[in-house]
């Protein structure tokens, strides 16, 4: 099996914060511990530990970025087209790490985790979990980096919320980043995106099964979570790609059914996406991670000046956007590029022509590969 | 009181379909009757009955297009800036009619109406109401026209779903239309819009209070309807106008509250809009009217060819779109314009530069007035 040669390797979870001093101090002022980090690695770390790349996942992603786990062919990594031998993030050359964010539900500490301070019978955080930020996620990843004995990432790369983490790394730990690849992302969530997140969360929190967050795993707020996911999906696609993919085609029917069941192909698609998501994602995690995105504003602590926020970073950037992405538009990427230029930071910017909207960062792997391969090659030649 | 001079006049509801033969045959094949039409009029019908204009409302609108009812200053008409003495639709010159659509909840027959064939105790349609189409709404309006003794409208005008009705009038009753003013609309609902409608309806139908549509009026599915409305609101505004109106400003707080209550100004705004809407709109009506929009495809019966669909119409068109409207984009209006040009139909097209998104049709009254005044003047000079 090909995947054996490059990964995924699933090391034992990294756990820290077992003592009061070692806990993770969060932006909200609370301390989190113990903290568990689920991560996977691909390829081999070179002797100088100079070829490590951290891949950062988006809202619904996890540590499983490529290949299959234990030969389980049902679940391929979320960026398999980009990570592997000879791919954009070439596992023959680089040591790839991907960890599940804190607040998530795929192995790292999140609302479904054991709460050491719980007064409740369940001993699960649920809504007692602290509201985390993108910077908090990055703080936990920094601990993981230290644990791995790595002092600098060759590159940090991610799309969407993954790009936000990459940007936050650059600002929080400029000495630890050799290069940054923010893809289809923004330096601050727009009110439109905050609004979409708000509506999605209301759908979850108004589902009676949500039960103030204290649902049993056999009785989850599936309809609320499905609505949030379906809404999200609309924002990930472009008007044009929906037109091409679905048009006004009907599903399992030659004509209008004159009822409220799924009649259009696009309705069936959304319904299916909602149902699939509920099986694999935790509703409370959805609340926490979307809230972390709301709070993301890279320039917030710098008087709203993005150039000042990025002024301590000297690592080169490769900023990538997609022409039809209306969630995190090319204009948002350009703001990052402009701020970097003000600082005379080395920046390459590519706006890729694509009809796939925000999802393009998962789909346009051929062009992404070409751009990223060259960029990484240059970075690696500088250090190896 | 100024409004007394021009309206609104609220005549007795027009009722038809009391006999089997007189019922309204719907696109779904069912017959609807009795049918009640609530309408208002403004200004005076001239002797030749040549100055009548039908204004058509959008999803959440009603017959009350301008002024105040019975001096009740709490509820101004939804297009008051456009209808009145000296306004775009000048009530000193024209006789303005606006009726609530069937399927609605503001006086015309809809899901909350008495169901003569009901087997239920409640005798209310609820979900036994037939699924209606935009063409069905127009059929009912045609009956109203006959009832008023009018044989031709000087103009039919409306924004959003109102524009769809105007277009449908042109295709269904070309002899009855002297001119058409579709504003911020489309000739067929896009899969993206169908998708948004789907998600909104799921929010309503998954609210346990919806109770398969059989809710009591003191226990309505308010959270589901509020979610649908909040979602709608995002699509009515542009990214830019949200940025200008809310930005990332916080509400009643100087800093992040690190919880899931409304913390951003845009969240408070949406919450307020949702709560207000629940007080005035019926959840089942929302289902039916949004479904009617889904099914709107002017070229559907004409092999998808919009030019053929519009080939029987010889009335001049004034097509208006707004540059930042991403729900019904300028491109959609241009498709209508191109189809008319193929038929050598007289068409004026204005894409108004505005940051207000879809809502611009309610807000950009100054520029709308200028354009519409001239267009109507020309039409009226031809007939008076």
XYZ file of C-alpha atoms in Angstrom:
768
model
C 0.000 0.000 0.000
C 1.483 3.268 -1.152
C 0.391 5.237 1.888
C 2.591 3.153 4.178
C 5.700 4.713 2.635
C 4.874 8.330 3.449
C 2.206 8.223 6.098
C -0.013 8.941 7.722
C 1.836 8.216 10.907
C -0.395 8.758 13.911
C 1.855 9.265 16.921
C 0.452 9.071 20.388
C -1.516 12.224 21.210
C 0.593 14.991 22.659
C -0.687 16.008 26.052
C 0.367 19.023 28.074
C -1.023 21.325 30.721
C -1.165 18.648 33.408
C 0.153 21.056 36.017
C -1.189 24.511 36.760
C 1.996 26.157 35.412
C 1.916 24.152 32.213
C -1.685 24.955 31.334
C -2.507 26.964 28.238
C -3.371 30.585 29.039
C -6.173 31.581 26.698
C -7.194 34.955 25.259
C -10.331 34.893 27.390
C -8.161 34.805 30.521
C -8.950 31.221 31.490
C -6.432 28.420 31.587
C -6.925 25.172 29.717
C -5.435 21.890 30.851
C -4.842 19.110 30.354
C -4.706 19.738 26.613
C -4.616 16.860 24.205
C -3.377 17.330 20.649
C -4.132 14.746 17.995
C -1.721 14.965 15.085
C -0.468 13.068 12.089
C 2.851 13.199 10.267
C 3.890 12.371 6.732
C 7.368 11.926 5.315
C 10.581 12.217 7.309
C 12.088 14.987 9.362
C 15.592 15.682 8.035
C 18.604 15.758 10.316
C 18.675 19.519 10.607
C 14.931 19.513 11.317
C 14.619 22.085 8.596
C 12.003 20.453 6.360
C 8.972 20.503 8.658
C 5.756 21.984 7.309
C 2.670 22.533 9.412
C -0.622 22.191 7.551
C -3.548 23.922 9.223
C -7.093 22.771 8.737
C -10.341 24.650 8.192
C -13.554 24.691 10.262
C -14.586 21.104 9.690
C -11.163 19.583 9.045
C -8.973 17.432 11.250
C -5.433 16.077 11.592
C -6.025 13.533 8.841
C -4.827 15.553 5.898
C -3.866 12.809 3.425
C -3.993 9.114 2.656
C -5.986 6.484 4.514
C -5.849 5.516 8.154
C -5.120 1.837 8.850
C -6.076 0.984 5.315
C -9.593 2.306 5.948
C -10.495 3.385 2.434
C -13.696 5.079 3.558
C -11.951 8.152 4.848
C -9.412 9.816 2.655
C -7.488 12.823 4.008
C -9.133 16.192 3.415
C -6.227 17.532 1.305
C -5.019 14.281 -0.188
C -4.564 15.905 -3.580
C -1.984 18.240 -2.076
C -0.053 16.082 0.386
C 1.874 12.983 -0.693
C 4.841 11.785 -2.743
C 5.408 14.160 -5.641
C 2.442 16.305 -4.666
C 2.375 20.024 -3.792
C 3.503 19.251 -0.254
C 5.904 16.552 -1.336
C 6.279 13.948 1.374
C 9.441 12.656 -0.335
C 11.085 15.966 0.549
C 9.225 17.413 3.495
C 8.059 16.364 6.902
C 4.387 17.276 7.056
C 2.545 17.752 10.341
C -1.157 18.364 10.742
C -2.911 18.618 14.097
C -6.537 18.919 15.052
C -7.304 22.358 16.511
C -8.289 22.746 20.145
C -12.034 23.224 20.329
C -12.346 20.529 17.665
C -13.909 17.108 17.906
C -11.371 14.894 16.184
C -8.979 13.980 18.939
C -7.798 17.304 20.338
C -9.266 18.815 23.467
C -12.638 20.397 22.819
C -16.108 20.712 24.273
C -16.578 16.908 24.212
C -13.467 16.373 26.330
C -13.129 15.486 29.973
C -13.437 18.556 32.170
C -11.242 18.217 35.267
C -13.152 20.982 37.060
C -16.602 19.742 36.130
C -19.331 19.980 38.719
C -21.567 17.907 36.492
C -22.139 14.205 36.531
C -21.063 13.913 32.901
C -17.578 15.318 33.507
C -17.681 16.632 29.947
C -16.998 20.293 29.174
C -19.846 20.959 26.781
C -20.567 24.680 27.143
C -18.209 25.016 30.102
C -15.419 24.799 27.570
C -13.779 28.230 27.310
C -14.391 30.319 24.206
C -11.153 30.009 22.292
C -9.585 32.105 19.572
C -7.462 31.414 16.516
C -4.487 32.638 18.571
C -5.310 30.030 21.233
C -5.293 27.287 18.605
C -1.890 28.513 17.469
C -0.569 28.605 21.058
C -1.412 24.925 21.386
C 0.291 24.197 18.060
C 3.390 26.027 19.308
C 3.559 23.609 22.227
C 3.319 20.746 19.743
C 6.197 22.223 17.743
C 8.374 22.313 20.854
C 7.334 18.762 21.682
C 8.505 17.662 18.234
C 11.853 19.373 18.782
C 11.314 21.679 15.854
C 12.396 25.312 16.239
C 11.175 26.658 12.931
C 8.642 25.544 10.357
C 9.838 25.587 6.768
C 6.310 26.648 5.938
C 2.887 27.034 7.467
C 0.036 26.516 5.063
C -3.712 26.343 5.190
C -6.908 27.390 3.485
C -9.804 29.306 5.010
C -9.533 29.073 8.816
C -6.240 27.251 8.175
C -4.971 30.415 6.523
C -6.029 32.438 9.549
C -3.900 30.196 11.752
C -0.962 30.582 9.368
C -1.294 34.370 9.594
C -1.619 34.223 13.364
C 1.566 32.118 13.585
C 3.411 34.791 11.622
C 2.320 37.477 14.056
C 2.570 35.479 17.301
C 5.772 33.535 16.592
C 7.656 35.339 13.815
C 10.901 33.597 14.751
C 9.327 30.180 14.285
C 8.170 30.646 10.707
C 10.382 30.393 7.644
C 7.498 31.039 5.219
C 3.729 31.453 5.220
C 1.153 30.234 2.714
C -2.300 31.664 3.538
C -4.862 30.409 1.028
C -8.429 31.641 0.440
C -8.445 33.459 3.723
C -8.766 36.841 5.383
C -6.983 38.832 8.053
C -10.280 39.588 9.815
C -13.723 38.088 9.552
C -16.146 40.373 7.732
C -19.555 41.257 9.196
C -21.139 39.162 6.435
C -19.244 36.083 7.574
C -19.971 36.863 11.221
C -23.624 37.060 10.206
C -23.598 33.673 8.479
C -21.895 32.144 11.516
C -24.477 33.720 13.792
C -27.366 32.230 11.828
C -25.722 28.805 11.774
C -25.190 28.886 15.527
C -28.775 29.990 16.152
C -29.941 26.953 14.184
C -27.908 24.704 16.491
C -28.760 26.457 19.739
C -32.470 26.640 18.928
C -32.632 22.928 18.240
C -34.275 21.561 21.424
C -31.952 18.563 21.249
C -29.048 20.930 21.799
C -30.271 21.168 25.390
C -27.950 24.039 26.379
C -25.112 21.971 24.986
C -25.741 18.988 27.257
C -26.883 16.508 24.647
C -26.114 12.801 24.717
C -24.187 11.417 21.791
C -27.148 9.286 20.795
C -29.392 12.340 20.730
C -27.463 15.149 19.118
C -28.984 18.368 17.675
C -28.738 16.952 14.201
C -31.261 19.166 12.467
C -29.663 22.347 13.803
C -26.162 21.214 12.916
C -27.311 20.110 9.455
C -28.826 23.547 8.845
C -25.589 25.242 9.895
C -23.635 22.965 7.583
C -25.973 23.427 4.620
C -25.750 27.174 5.046
C -21.982 26.924 5.200
C -21.959 24.898 2.007
C -23.756 27.615 0.085
C -21.016 30.048 1.042
C -18.301 27.600 -0.047
C -19.622 27.351 -3.602
C -19.915 30.090 -6.180
C -23.127 31.078 -7.883
C -21.556 29.919 -11.160
C -20.352 26.559 -9.903
C -23.819 25.857 -8.471
C -25.283 26.793 -11.825
C -22.967 24.409 -13.599
C -23.256 21.612 -11.049
C -27.006 21.712 -10.412
C -28.700 24.339 -12.518
C -32.413 24.059 -11.903
C -32.374 20.312 -12.462
C -34.835 18.202 -10.547
C -34.049 15.081 -8.572
C -35.927 11.802 -8.926
C -38.782 13.616 -10.607
C -39.550 14.842 -14.101
C -41.589 17.790 -12.945
C -42.278 19.961 -9.932
C -43.679 17.904 -7.087
C -45.554 20.847 -5.585
C -44.511 20.018 -2.079
C -41.731 20.911 0.345
C -39.548 17.839 0.024
C -36.265 18.074 -1.842
C -37.326 18.529 -5.444
C -34.313 20.292 -6.940
C -30.953 18.613 -7.329
C -29.336 21.360 -5.273
C -31.749 20.625 -2.427
C -30.832 16.923 -2.446
C -27.172 17.845 -2.462
C -27.515 20.103 0.572
C -29.650 17.580 2.421
C -27.012 14.926 1.846
C -24.195 17.240 2.950
C -26.085 18.100 6.114
C -26.769 14.475 6.978
C -23.195 13.367 6.324
C -21.813 16.160 8.469
C -23.921 15.329 11.489
C -22.389 11.857 11.568
C -18.861 13.137 11.874
C -18.958 16.511 13.599
C -19.882 17.740 17.037
C -22.425 20.544 17.334
C -20.703 22.263 20.265
C -17.385 22.170 18.409
C -19.140 23.918 15.542
C -20.188 26.682 17.928
C -16.711 27.130 19.387
C -14.770 27.009 16.142
C -17.102 29.361 14.300
C -16.872 31.766 17.255
C -13.082 31.619 17.106
C -13.347 32.694 13.467
C -15.675 35.577 14.357
C -13.108 36.860 16.823
C -10.253 36.648 14.331
C -8.895 40.109 13.590
C -5.165 40.105 13.039
C -4.905 43.870 13.281
C -7.229 44.149 16.291
C -4.437 44.553 18.830
C -2.594 46.929 16.508
C -5.143 49.700 16.200
C -6.616 48.134 13.105
C -3.390 48.562 11.150
C -2.536 45.330 9.390
C 0.871 46.574 8.278
C 1.843 47.190 11.898
C 0.464 43.779 12.884
C 2.703 42.131 10.291
C 5.726 44.364 10.814
C 7.674 41.833 12.902
C 7.409 39.097 10.278
C 10.274 38.816 7.839
C 9.429 35.424 6.379
C 8.334 35.391 2.753
C 4.636 34.940 2.014
C 2.814 33.151 -0.744
C -0.722 34.519 -0.657
C -3.315 32.701 -2.766
C -6.930 33.595 -3.476
C -9.557 32.368 -5.913
C -11.406 34.669 -8.271
C -14.903 33.359 -7.466
C -14.440 33.036 -3.688
C -17.090 35.353 -2.257
C -16.630 34.187 1.367
C -12.990 35.267 1.627
C -12.595 37.358 -1.480
C -9.445 38.176 -3.463
C -9.829 41.723 -2.084
C -9.236 40.341 1.406
C -6.054 38.613 0.254
C -4.936 41.813 -1.431
C -5.217 43.651 1.875
C -2.716 41.188 3.314
C -0.447 41.616 0.303
C -0.571 45.395 0.587
C 0.249 45.314 4.283
C 3.254 43.094 3.545
C 4.426 45.415 0.779
C 4.304 48.376 3.136
C 6.742 46.403 5.294
C 8.841 45.455 2.240
C 8.223 41.825 3.111
C 8.816 39.367 0.284
C 5.361 38.382 -0.986
C 4.107 36.436 -3.971
C 0.410 36.808 -4.691
C -1.661 34.571 -6.937
C -5.332 35.089 -7.628
C -6.278 31.827 -9.290
C -9.069 31.999 -11.854
C -11.573 29.398 -10.741
C -15.323 28.978 -10.752
C -15.332 26.818 -7.605
C -15.710 29.615 -5.078
C -14.229 29.162 -1.613
C -14.038 25.381 -2.079
C -11.455 25.955 -4.811
C -8.699 25.637 -2.211
C -9.651 21.976 -1.885
C -10.263 21.407 -5.592
C -7.746 23.370 -7.656
C -4.864 21.098 -6.666
C -3.065 21.124 -10.030
C -2.480 24.845 -10.127
C -1.888 24.984 -6.356
C 0.721 22.271 -6.716
C 2.607 24.171 -9.412
C 2.721 27.396 -7.408
C 3.480 25.845 -4.032
C 6.113 23.396 -5.288
C 8.323 26.199 -6.573
C 7.799 28.370 -3.547
C 8.727 25.550 -1.142
C 11.714 24.552 -3.259
C 13.174 28.050 -2.950
C 12.555 28.112 0.786
C 14.126 24.700 1.276
C 17.218 25.577 -0.761
C 17.789 28.493 1.571
C 18.011 26.268 4.629
C 19.124 22.769 3.755
C -53.354 64.474 7.264
C -51.669 64.349 3.893
C -52.316 60.668 3.333
C -56.075 61.185 3.239
C -55.789 62.973 -0.091
C -54.168 60.185 -2.031
C -54.763 57.093 -0.036
C -54.451 54.491 1.068
C -57.993 53.503 0.321
C -58.728 50.035 1.562
C -61.749 48.747 -0.363
C -63.616 45.718 0.837
C -61.630 42.555 0.052
C -62.350 41.167 -3.391
C -63.617 37.622 -3.151
C -64.081 35.165 -5.998
C -64.142 31.421 -6.582
C -67.282 30.863 -4.563
C -68.601 28.435 -7.161
C -66.744 25.476 -8.629
C -66.537 27.152 -12.076
C -65.245 30.383 -10.648
C -62.418 28.835 -8.650
C -58.815 29.565 -9.505
C -57.165 26.730 -11.436
C -53.603 26.494 -10.163
C -50.406 25.286 -11.824
C -50.369 22.270 -9.512
C -53.710 21.177 -10.969
C -55.776 21.924 -7.882
C -58.503 24.540 -7.691
C -58.535 27.278 -5.086
C -61.730 28.889 -3.849
C -63.040 30.951 -2.324
C -60.177 33.343 -2.905
C -59.905 36.556 -0.974
C -57.781 39.418 -2.238
C -56.793 42.246 0.083
C -55.828 45.367 -1.827
C -55.263 49.061 -1.432
C -55.570 51.907 -3.904
C -53.989 55.339 -4.111
C -54.956 58.267 -6.322
C -57.850 58.301 -8.773
C -58.676 56.169 -11.770
C -59.144 58.453 -14.763
C -62.252 58.302 -16.930
C -60.626 56.198 -19.627
C -59.256 53.885 -16.950
C -55.881 54.308 -18.554
C -53.794 55.448 -15.577
C -53.868 52.301 -13.440
C -50.577 50.920 -12.188
C -50.237 47.639 -10.337
C -47.447 47.511 -7.778
C -46.315 44.022 -6.884
C -44.769 43.199 -3.558
C -41.825 41.029 -2.572
C -41.662 37.984 -0.278
C -42.511 39.702 2.962
C -44.532 42.619 1.591
C -48.250 43.245 1.558
C -50.925 45.448 0.005
C -49.948 48.387 2.162
C -47.445 50.007 -0.158
C -47.535 53.629 1.057
C -48.780 55.994 3.731
C -50.377 55.062 7.011
C -53.512 53.060 7.645
C -56.186 54.808 9.717
C -53.609 57.238 10.952
C -51.644 54.410 12.528
C -48.176 55.898 12.384
C -46.545 52.677 13.488
C -46.805 51.030 10.106
C -45.700 52.985 7.095
C -46.136 51.434 3.647
C -43.214 49.314 2.439
C -42.516 51.541 -0.603
C -43.663 54.858 0.800
C -40.691 56.632 -0.720
C -41.893 55.652 -4.174
C -45.692 55.986 -3.986
C -47.427 59.272 -3.206
C -48.060 62.779 -4.507
C -45.112 63.866 -6.631
C -43.251 60.639 -5.997
C -41.987 58.073 -8.528
C -45.433 56.550 -8.755
C -47.208 59.872 -8.590
C -50.619 59.498 -6.998
C -51.620 62.893 -8.374
C -51.455 61.372 -11.844
C -51.867 57.652 -11.497
C -54.211 55.198 -9.877
C -52.046 52.834 -7.908
C -53.213 49.374 -6.887
C -51.340 46.955 -4.665
C -52.709 43.597 -3.546
C -51.433 40.998 -1.154
C -50.375 37.829 -3.004
C -52.268 34.588 -2.533
C -50.281 32.376 -0.202
C -49.590 35.471 1.867
C -50.644 36.301 5.394
C -51.784 39.890 5.129
C -55.392 39.583 4.088
C -55.346 37.486 0.940
C -56.092 33.773 0.969
C -53.160 31.761 2.242
C -52.292 28.886 4.525
C -53.896 30.639 7.529
C -57.221 30.953 5.702
C -60.421 29.007 6.140
C -60.296 25.736 4.218
C -63.776 24.793 2.959
C -62.700 21.190 2.372
C -60.936 20.773 5.678
C -61.277 17.476 7.477
C -59.612 18.992 10.497
C -61.159 20.560 13.507
C -59.275 23.785 12.922
C -60.766 24.401 9.457
C -57.557 26.182 8.579
C -55.547 25.196 5.501
C -52.088 25.156 7.044
C -50.128 22.641 4.943
C -53.244 21.557 3.066
C -52.946 24.818 1.202
C -51.911 24.046 -2.381
C -48.370 24.856 -3.456
C -48.778 27.958 -5.571
C -46.580 29.577 -8.196
C -45.831 33.126 -9.252
C -48.183 32.521 -12.213
C -50.934 31.565 -9.756
C -50.429 34.827 -7.872
C -50.728 36.670 -11.170
C -53.879 34.751 -12.143
C -55.504 35.981 -8.956
C -54.365 39.529 -9.693
C -55.896 39.244 -13.167
C -59.249 38.515 -11.561
C -58.796 41.598 -9.423
C -58.094 43.662 -12.539
C -61.345 42.490 -14.116
C -63.153 43.207 -10.872
C -61.864 46.788 -10.995
C -63.083 47.166 -14.566
C -59.574 47.783 -15.831
C -58.596 46.190 -19.148
C -54.976 47.238 -19.262
C -52.416 48.373 -16.692
C -50.460 51.446 -17.632
C -47.577 49.763 -15.878
C -46.741 46.816 -13.683
C -43.872 47.382 -11.337
C -42.173 45.533 -8.541
C -38.840 44.629 -7.012
C -37.527 41.159 -6.252
C -40.479 38.731 -6.243
C -42.566 41.722 -7.317
C -40.477 41.895 -10.460
C -41.091 38.200 -11.100
C -44.819 38.849 -10.999
C -44.426 41.774 -13.401
C -42.532 39.525 -15.825
C -45.118 36.773 -15.433
C -47.900 39.261 -16.213
C -46.135 40.181 -19.450
C -45.965 36.551 -20.538
C -49.388 35.406 -19.260
C -51.444 38.476 -20.176
C -49.529 40.441 -22.834
C -52.689 42.272 -23.916
C -53.257 43.571 -20.400
C -49.912 45.273 -19.946
C -48.953 48.639 -21.370
C -45.475 48.621 -19.822
C -43.385 46.558 -17.424
C -40.922 47.681 -14.759
C -39.067 44.682 -13.285
C -36.621 45.810 -10.613
C -33.825 43.842 -8.922
C -35.225 40.590 -10.152
C -34.570 37.537 -12.289
C -36.374 35.514 -14.921
C -35.593 32.258 -13.079
C -34.452 31.527 -9.581
C -30.811 30.441 -9.466
C -29.717 27.280 -7.646
C -27.994 29.509 -5.090
C -31.273 31.225 -4.262
C -33.111 27.896 -4.242
C -30.464 26.712 -1.794
C -30.919 29.678 0.549
C -34.692 29.161 0.444
C -34.229 25.482 1.206
C -32.135 26.198 4.280
C -34.620 28.800 5.506
C -37.509 26.374 5.129
C -35.611 23.613 6.904
C -35.134 25.966 9.848
C -38.901 26.499 10.014
C -39.921 22.898 9.421
C -37.390 21.535 11.922
C -38.663 23.843 14.642
C -40.755 21.491 16.813
C -43.278 24.289 17.267
C -43.966 24.130 13.555
C -45.789 20.882 14.304
C -46.222 19.864 10.649
C -47.682 23.291 10.047
C -50.454 22.917 12.623
C -49.257 25.454 15.146
C -51.508 27.677 17.185
C -51.087 31.397 16.762
C -49.956 31.725 20.355
C -47.256 29.106 19.813
C -45.696 29.754 16.440
C -42.339 28.382 15.251
C -40.677 31.653 16.026
C -37.092 30.495 16.241
C -37.277 28.724 12.874
C -38.953 31.673 11.181
C -36.467 34.090 12.723
C -33.576 32.021 11.390
C -35.104 32.007 7.898
C -35.557 35.763 8.075
C -32.063 36.466 9.384
C -30.622 34.347 6.602
C -32.738 36.230 4.080
C -31.478 39.520 5.464
C -27.868 38.599 4.816
C -28.730 38.041 1.162
C -30.518 41.396 0.937
C -27.453 43.363 2.009
C -24.124 43.628 0.258
C -20.825 42.746 1.831
C -19.848 46.406 1.474
C -22.995 47.826 3.010
C -22.626 45.466 5.977
C -19.046 46.622 6.326
C -20.118 50.239 6.338
C -23.166 49.716 8.550
C -21.688 47.368 11.158
C -18.063 46.643 10.462
C -16.757 44.548 13.323
C -18.226 46.874 15.924
C -19.380 45.420 19.194
C -22.732 46.007 20.864
C -23.158 46.998 24.488
C -19.638 45.839 25.212
C -16.159 47.276 24.865
C -14.509 43.939 24.254
C -15.237 40.374 23.259
C -17.581 38.739 25.750
C -16.244 35.243 25.021
C -19.688 33.723 24.891
C -22.355 32.943 22.305
C -24.735 35.820 22.914
C -24.933 38.639 20.387
C -21.638 40.436 20.797
C -21.199 42.068 17.397
C -23.451 44.861 16.179
C -24.360 42.815 13.112
C -25.539 39.990 15.383
C -27.798 42.348 17.336
C -29.174 43.691 14.074
C -30.036 40.235 12.767
C -31.530 39.170 16.083
C -33.747 42.238 16.070
C -34.808 41.677 12.461
C -35.707 38.073 13.217
C -37.748 38.985 16.286
C -39.626 41.775 14.503
C -40.478 39.534 11.566
C -41.970 36.780 13.706
C -44.494 39.264 15.049
C -45.856 40.112 11.642
C -45.370 37.143 9.358
C -46.741 33.629 9.203
C -44.284 30.736 9.038
C -46.386 28.646 6.652
C -46.772 31.634 4.336
C -43.010 31.890 4.310
C -42.806 28.282 3.151
C -45.359 28.743 0.371
C -44.081 32.041 -0.966
C -40.452 30.990 -0.974
C -41.458 27.784 -2.789
C -43.328 29.841 -5.393
C -40.086 31.719 -6.002
C -38.126 28.465 -6.347
C -40.526 27.346 -9.061
C -40.279 30.614 -10.981
C -38.726 30.029 -14.379
C -40.206 32.247 -17.053
C -38.631 30.280 -19.880
C -39.469 26.882 -18.373
C -42.463 26.246 -20.622
C -40.560 27.569 -23.637
C -37.706 25.105 -23.773
C -35.538 27.365 -21.642
C -35.548 30.107 -24.275
C -36.332 33.427 -22.623
C -36.634 35.251 -25.956
C -39.383 32.853 -27.033
C -41.079 33.246 -23.646
C -41.169 37.004 -24.109
C -41.968 36.988 -27.845
C -45.674 37.766 -27.433
C -45.043 40.868 -25.341
C -44.865 44.137 -27.209
C -45.106 46.488 -24.259
C -41.990 48.527 -23.492
C -39.840 47.466 -20.548
C -37.865 49.427 -18.026
C -35.458 46.931 -16.470
C -33.561 48.077 -13.379
C -30.819 46.348 -11.436
C -28.380 47.385 -8.719
C -24.651 46.960 -9.036
C -24.119 45.349 -5.613
C -27.179 43.087 -5.667
C -25.737 39.587 -5.406
C -29.104 37.865 -4.868
C -30.570 38.919 -8.216
C -27.528 40.222 -10.007
C -27.293 42.749 -12.840
C -26.333 39.780 -15.050
C -29.795 38.314 -14.454
C -31.417 41.570 -15.522
C -29.190 41.666 -18.585
C -30.494 38.263 -19.637
C -33.994 39.734 -19.675
C -32.773 42.748 -21.637
C -31.042 40.561 -24.204
C -34.122 38.397 -24.676
C -36.197 41.532 -25.266
C -33.661 42.863 -27.752
C -33.813 39.630 -29.728
C -37.540 40.326 -30.051
C -36.896 43.991 -30.919
C -39.005 44.925 -27.920
C -38.509 48.461 -26.648
C -36.371 48.167 -23.523
C -34.585 50.635 -21.297
C -32.043 49.155 -18.940
C -30.505 50.859 -15.913
C -27.930 49.286 -13.666
C -27.887 51.645 -10.726
C -24.587 51.987 -8.880
C -25.402 51.317 -5.263
C -23.724 49.693 -2.288
C -27.017 48.580 -0.727
C -27.252 45.171 -2.390
C -30.681 43.716 -3.091
C -32.307 46.059 -0.581
C -31.378 48.950 -2.868
C -34.774 48.649 -4.559
C -36.335 49.831 -1.311
C -33.675 52.430 -0.531
C -32.505 54.118 -3.730
C -35.767 56.002 -4.172
C -34.266 59.234 -5.529
C -32.661 57.685 -8.553
C -35.561 55.262 -9.025
C -37.946 58.185 -8.990
C -36.059 60.028 -11.709
C -35.944 57.028 -14.010
C -39.483 55.824 -13.422
C -41.125 59.258 -13.602
C -39.922 59.803 -17.151
C -40.738 56.301 -18.268
C -44.304 56.508 -16.922
C -44.809 59.981 -18.388
C -44.015 58.676 -21.873
C -46.339 55.712 -21.440
C -49.150 57.892 -20.141
C -48.817 60.389 -22.979
C -49.337 57.542 -25.426
C -52.719 56.622 -23.958
C -54.353 59.592 -22.305
